[in-house]
Amino acid sequence: MHAPDAAGTPLNWDLYRAAVVDIRFGDRAVRVSPRPRGTVGGFFPVPAGGGATVHVITAWNPRGRTASDDANARAQHLLLDEVRLRGLTWWPAEGGDACGTHREESVAVVGLSDTAARDLGRRFGQDAVFAWTPDAWRVLACDTGAVAVSGWAASGRAPA
């Protein structure tokens, strides 16, 4: 569902908090997984001290409803057009559950504020976006100010 619960979080909030994201950096792929708050480890793609955040956004399955492959592809294409139009640095990504039963094509973007990332997610009908920094992995609700903060681990993977 797309509606937030009484606490201001989307109904699938716990699923978003447990989700993993695979990001392809050319010939290298990295899986980012949530860890206990304050725990970080592995590769971060932006130089430390740069203050940059990597936001992960999808256009798949808007409003929490399963869309057709064609509808998801069209929506994702429009999202990528918007990212390119803004001149943002980006990498292909895919988010989903840790066992791989649910996956959604996404984009990992540098150059947005949290507010702009939430706005872009909301524009494409999303409940939440991810925000990855050197010290935290955050889930940001698009329709409210809700935030879940955790640590992260980034491990190498074979590119898909």
C-alpha positions as YAML, in Angstrom:
chain: A
units: angstrom
residues:
- id: 1
  name: MET
  ca: [0.00, 0.00, 0.00]
- id: 2
  name: HIS
  ca: [1.05, 3.56, -0.53]
- id: 3
  name: ALA
  ca: [-0.66, 5.09, 2.51]
- id: 4
  name: PRO
  ca: [1.41, 5.68, 5.63]
- id: 5
  name: ASP
  ca: [0.44, 4.10, 8.95]
- id: 6
  name: ALA
  ca: [-0.26, 6.02, 12.15]
- id: 7
  name: ALA
  ca: [3.48, 6.48, 12.77]
- id: 8
  name: GLY
  ca: [3.91, 8.16, 9.36]
- id: 9
  name: THR
  ca: [5.70, 5.23, 7.76]
- id: 10
  name: PRO
  ca: [4.57, 3.29, 4.68]
- id: 11
  name: LEU
  ca: [2.90, -0.05, 5.36]
- id: 12
  name: ASN
  ca: [5.90, -1.90, 3.89]
- id: 13
  name: TRP
  ca: [8.39, 0.06, 6.02]
- id: 14
  name: ASP
  ca: [9.95, -3.02, 7.63]
- id: 15
  name: LEU
  ca: [10.54, -4.52, 4.18]
- id: 16
  name: TYR
  ca: [12.29, -1.33, 3.04]
- id: 17
  name: ARG
  ca: [14.43, -1.29, 6.19]
- id: 18
  name: ALA
  ca: [15.60, -4.87, 5.47]
- id: 19
  name: ALA
  ca: [16.10, -4.39, 1.70]
- id: 20
  name: VAL
  ca: [19.47, -4.77, -0.01]
- id: 21
  name: VAL
  ca: [20.67, -2.83, -3.06]
- id: 22
  name: ASP
  ca: [23.07, -3.98, -5.77]
- id: 23
  name: ILE
  ca: [24.85, -1.14, -7.57]
- id: 24
  name: ARG
  ca: [26.92, -1.62, -10.75]
- id: 25
  name: PHE
  ca: [30.01, 0.57, -11.00]
- id: 26
  name: GLY
  ca: [31.22, -0.36, -14.50]
- id: 27
  name: ASP
  ca: [32.84, -3.79, -14.20]
- id: 28
  name: ARG
  ca: [32.32, -3.90, -10.43]
- id: 29
  name: ALA
  ca: [29.11, -4.57, -8.51]
- id: 30
  name: VAL
  ca: [28.53, -3.89, -4.83]
- id: 31
  name: ARG
  ca: [25.72, -5.12, -2.59]
- id: 32
  name: VAL
  ca: [24.77, -2.68, 0.17]
- id: 33
  name: SER
  ca: [23.04, -4.37, 3.11]
- id: 34
  name: PRO
  ca: [21.70, -2.78, 6.28]
- id: 35
  name: ARG
  ca: [23.62, -3.44, 9.50]
- id: 36
  name: PRO
  ca: [23.22, -2.29, 13.09]
- id: 37
  name: ARG
  ca: [23.40, 1.47, 13.53]
- id: 38
  name: GLY
  ca: [27.01, 2.69, 13.81]
- id: 39
  name: THR
  ca: [28.42, -0.30, 11.89]
- id: 40
  name: VAL
  ca: [29.85, 0.41, 8.44]
- id: 41
  name: GLY
  ca: [32.21, -1.49, 6.22]
- id: 42
  name: GLY
  ca: [33.26, -1.89, 2.65]
- id: 43
  name: PHE
  ca: [33.45, 0.21, -0.47]
- id: 44
  name: PHE
  ca: [31.79, 3.65, -0.59]
- id: 45
  name: PRO
  ca: [31.86, 5.16, -4.12]
- id: 46
  name: VAL
  ca: [32.23, 8.85, -3.27]
- id: 47
  name: PRO
  ca: [35.41, 10.28, -1.70]
- id: 48
  name: ALA
  ca: [35.10, 10.70, 2.07]
- id: 49
  name: GLY
  ca: [34.69, 14.28, 3.22]
- id: 50
  name: GLY
  ca: [32.87, 15.21, 0.03]
- id: 51
  name: GLY
  ca: [29.56, 15.27, 1.86]
- id: 52
  name: ALA
  ca: [27.94, 13.37, -0.98]
- id: 53
  name: THR
  ca: [25.01, 11.05, -0.52]
- id: 54
  name: VAL
  ca: [24.14, 8.22, -2.89]
- id: 55
  name: HIS
  ca: [20.37, 8.08, -3.20]
- id: 56
  name: VAL
  ca: [18.74, 4.95, -4.60]
- id: 57
  name: ILE
  ca: [15.43, 5.54, -6.36]
- id: 58
  name: THR
  ca: [13.15, 3.35, -8.44]
- id: 59
  name: ALA
  ca: [10.12, 3.98, -10.59]
- id: 60
  name: TRP
  ca: [8.91, 0.37, -10.40]
- id: 61
  name: ASN
  ca: [5.53, -0.64, -9.01]
- id: 62
  name: PRO
  ca: [4.20, 2.84, -8.21]
- id: 63
  name: ARG
  ca: [1.70, 3.26, -5.38]
- id: 64
  name: GLY
  ca: [2.71, -0.15, -4.03]
- id: 65
  name: ARG
  ca: [0.91, -1.97, -6.83]
- id: 66
  name: THR
  ca: [2.60, -4.55, -9.00]
- id: 67
  name: ALA
  ca: [2.89, -3.12, -12.50]
- id: 68
  name: SER
  ca: [3.53, -4.96, -15.75]
- id: 69
  name: ASP
  ca: [7.08, -5.36, -17.02]
- id: 70
  name: ASP
  ca: [6.31, -2.88, -19.82]
- id: 71
  name: ALA
  ca: [4.86, -0.27, -17.43]
- id: 72
  name: ASN
  ca: [7.84, -0.64, -15.09]
- id: 73
  name: ALA
  ca: [10.30, -0.33, -17.99]
- id: 74
  name: ARG
  ca: [8.55, 2.83, -19.26]
- id: 75
  name: ALA
  ca: [8.51, 4.41, -15.80]
- id: 76
  name: GLN
  ca: [12.16, 3.54, -15.17]
- id: 77
  name: HIS
  ca: [13.09, 5.02, -18.56]
- id: 78
  name: LEU
  ca: [11.37, 8.29, -17.57]
- id: 79
  name: LEU
  ca: [13.22, 8.32, -14.25]
- id: 80
  name: LEU
  ca: [16.56, 7.85, -16.04]
- id: 81
  name: ASP
  ca: [15.64, 10.64, -18.48]
- id: 82
  name: GLU
  ca: [15.05, 12.94, -15.50]
- id: 83
  name: VAL
  ca: [18.37, 11.97, -13.88]
- id: 84
  name: ARG
  ca: [20.23, 12.58, -17.16]
- id: 85
  name: LEU
  ca: [18.41, 15.88, -17.75]
- id: 86
  name: ARG
  ca: [19.61, 17.08, -14.34]
- id: 87
  name: GLY
  ca: [23.20, 16.12, -15.21]
- id: 88
  name: LEU
  ca: [23.55, 13.87, -12.17]
- id: 89
  name: THR
  ca: [26.17, 11.17, -11.68]
- id: 90
  name: TRP
  ca: [24.40, 7.82, -11.57]
- id: 91
  name: TRP
  ca: [24.88, 4.06, -11.69]
- id: 92
  name: PRO
  ca: [22.42, 1.26, -12.47]
- id: 93
  name: ALA
  ca: [21.07, -0.43, -9.36]
- id: 94
  name: GLU
  ca: [18.58, -3.04, -8.26]
- id: 95
  name: GLY
  ca: [16.89, -3.21, -4.88]
- id: 96
  name: GLY
  ca: [14.94, -5.97, -3.20]
- id: 97
  name: ASP
  ca: [14.91, -8.57, -0.52]
- id: 98
  name: ALA
  ca: [18.10, -10.33, 0.55]
- id: 99
  name: CYS
  ca: [17.03, -13.71, -0.87]
- id: 100
  name: GLY
  ca: [16.31, -12.26, -4.31]
- id: 101
  name: THR
  ca: [12.63, -13.15, -4.56]
- id: 102
  name: HIS
  ca: [11.62, -9.52, -5.10]
- id: 103
  name: ARG
  ca: [13.80, -7.18, -7.19]
- id: 104
  name: GLU
  ca: [13.19, -3.70, -8.63]
- id: 105
  name: GLU
  ca: [15.37, -1.94, -11.17]
- id: 106
  name: SER
  ca: [16.64, 1.30, -9.62]
- id: 107
  name: VAL
  ca: [19.18, 4.04, -10.06]
- id: 108
  name: ALA
  ca: [21.90, 5.14, -7.61]
- id: 109
  name: VAL
  ca: [22.34, 8.91, -7.89]
- id: 110
  name: VAL
  ca: [24.82, 11.45, -6.53]
- id: 111
  name: GLY
  ca: [23.97, 15.14, -6.44]
- id: 112
  name: LEU
  ca: [20.53, 15.28, -4.83]
- id: 113
  name: SER
  ca: [19.54, 16.53, -1.40]
- id: 114
  name: ASP
  ca: [17.35, 14.24, 0.70]
- id: 115
  name: THR
  ca: [14.41, 16.53, -0.07]
- id: 116
  name: ALA
  ca: [15.03, 16.37, -3.82]
- id: 117
  name: ALA
  ca: [15.43, 12.56, -3.68]
- id: 118
  name: ARG
  ca: [12.15, 12.23, -1.76]
- id: 119
  name: ASP
  ca: [10.45, 14.56, -4.26]
- id: 120
  name: LEU
  ca: [11.71, 12.50, -7.19]
- id: 121
  name: GLY
  ca: [10.58, 9.27, -5.53]
- id: 122
  name: ARG
  ca: [7.17, 10.78, -4.80]
- id: 123
  name: ARG
  ca: [6.91, 11.97, -8.42]
- id: 124
  name: PHE
  ca: [7.28, 8.34, -9.51]
- id: 125
  name: GLY
  ca: [4.77, 7.07, -6.93]
- id: 126
  name: GLN
  ca: [7.27, 5.60, -4.48]
- id: 127
  name: ASP
  ca: [6.87, 5.03, -0.73]
- id: 128
  name: ALA
  ca: [10.55, 5.49, 0.07]
- id: 129
  name: VAL
  ca: [14.06, 6.06, -1.25]
- id: 130
  name: PHE
  ca: [17.42, 5.03, 0.20]
- id: 131
  name: ALA
  ca: [20.21, 7.41, 1.23]
- id: 132
  name: TRP
  ca: [23.75, 5.98, 1.57]
- id: 133
  name: THR
  ca: [26.54, 8.00, 3.21]
- id: 134
  name: PRO
  ca: [29.94, 6.98, 4.59]
- id: 135
  name: ASP
  ca: [28.42, 6.68, 8.08]
- id: 136
  name: ALA
  ca: [24.82, 5.51, 7.55]
- id: 137
  name: TRP
  ca: [22.22, 3.73, 5.41]
- id: 138
  name: ARG
  ca: [18.87, 5.51, 5.66]
- id: 139
  name: VAL
  ca: [15.38, 4.80, 4.42]
- id: 140
  name: LEU
  ca: [13.51, 8.05, 3.71]
- id: 141
  name: ALA
  ca: [9.72, 8.00, 3.44]
- id: 142
  name: CYS
  ca: [8.64, 10.03, 0.40]
- id: 143
  name: ASP
  ca: [5.30, 11.24, 1.78]
- id: 144
  name: THR
  ca: [6.32, 12.01, 5.38]
- id: 145
  name: GLY
  ca: [9.46, 12.97, 7.25]
- id: 146
  name: ALA
  ca: [9.97, 9.40, 8.51]
- id: 147
  name: VAL
  ca: [13.55, 8.15, 8.47]
- id: 148
  name: ALA
  ca: [15.05, 4.81, 9.52]
- id: 149
  name: VAL
  ca: [18.80, 4.93, 10.17]
- id: 150
  name: SER
  ca: [21.09, 1.91, 10.21]
- id: 151
  name: GLY
  ca: [24.66, 1.03, 9.44]
- id: 152
  name: TRP
  ca: [25.71, -0.72, 6.24]
- id: 153
  name: ALA
  ca: [28.03, -3.28, 4.73]
- id: 154
  name: ALA
  ca: [29.07, -3.17, 1.09]
- id: 155
  name: SER
  ca: [30.39, -6.37, -0.41]
- id: 156
  name: GLY
  ca: [31.66, -7.11, -3.90]
- id: 157
  name: ARG
  ca: [29.47, -9.13, -6.25]
- id: 158
  name: ALA
  ca: [29.75, -10.41, -9.78]
- id: 159
  name: PRO
  ca: [28.11, -7.84, -12.09]
- id: 160
  name: ALA
  ca: [24.72, -8.95, -13.43]
...
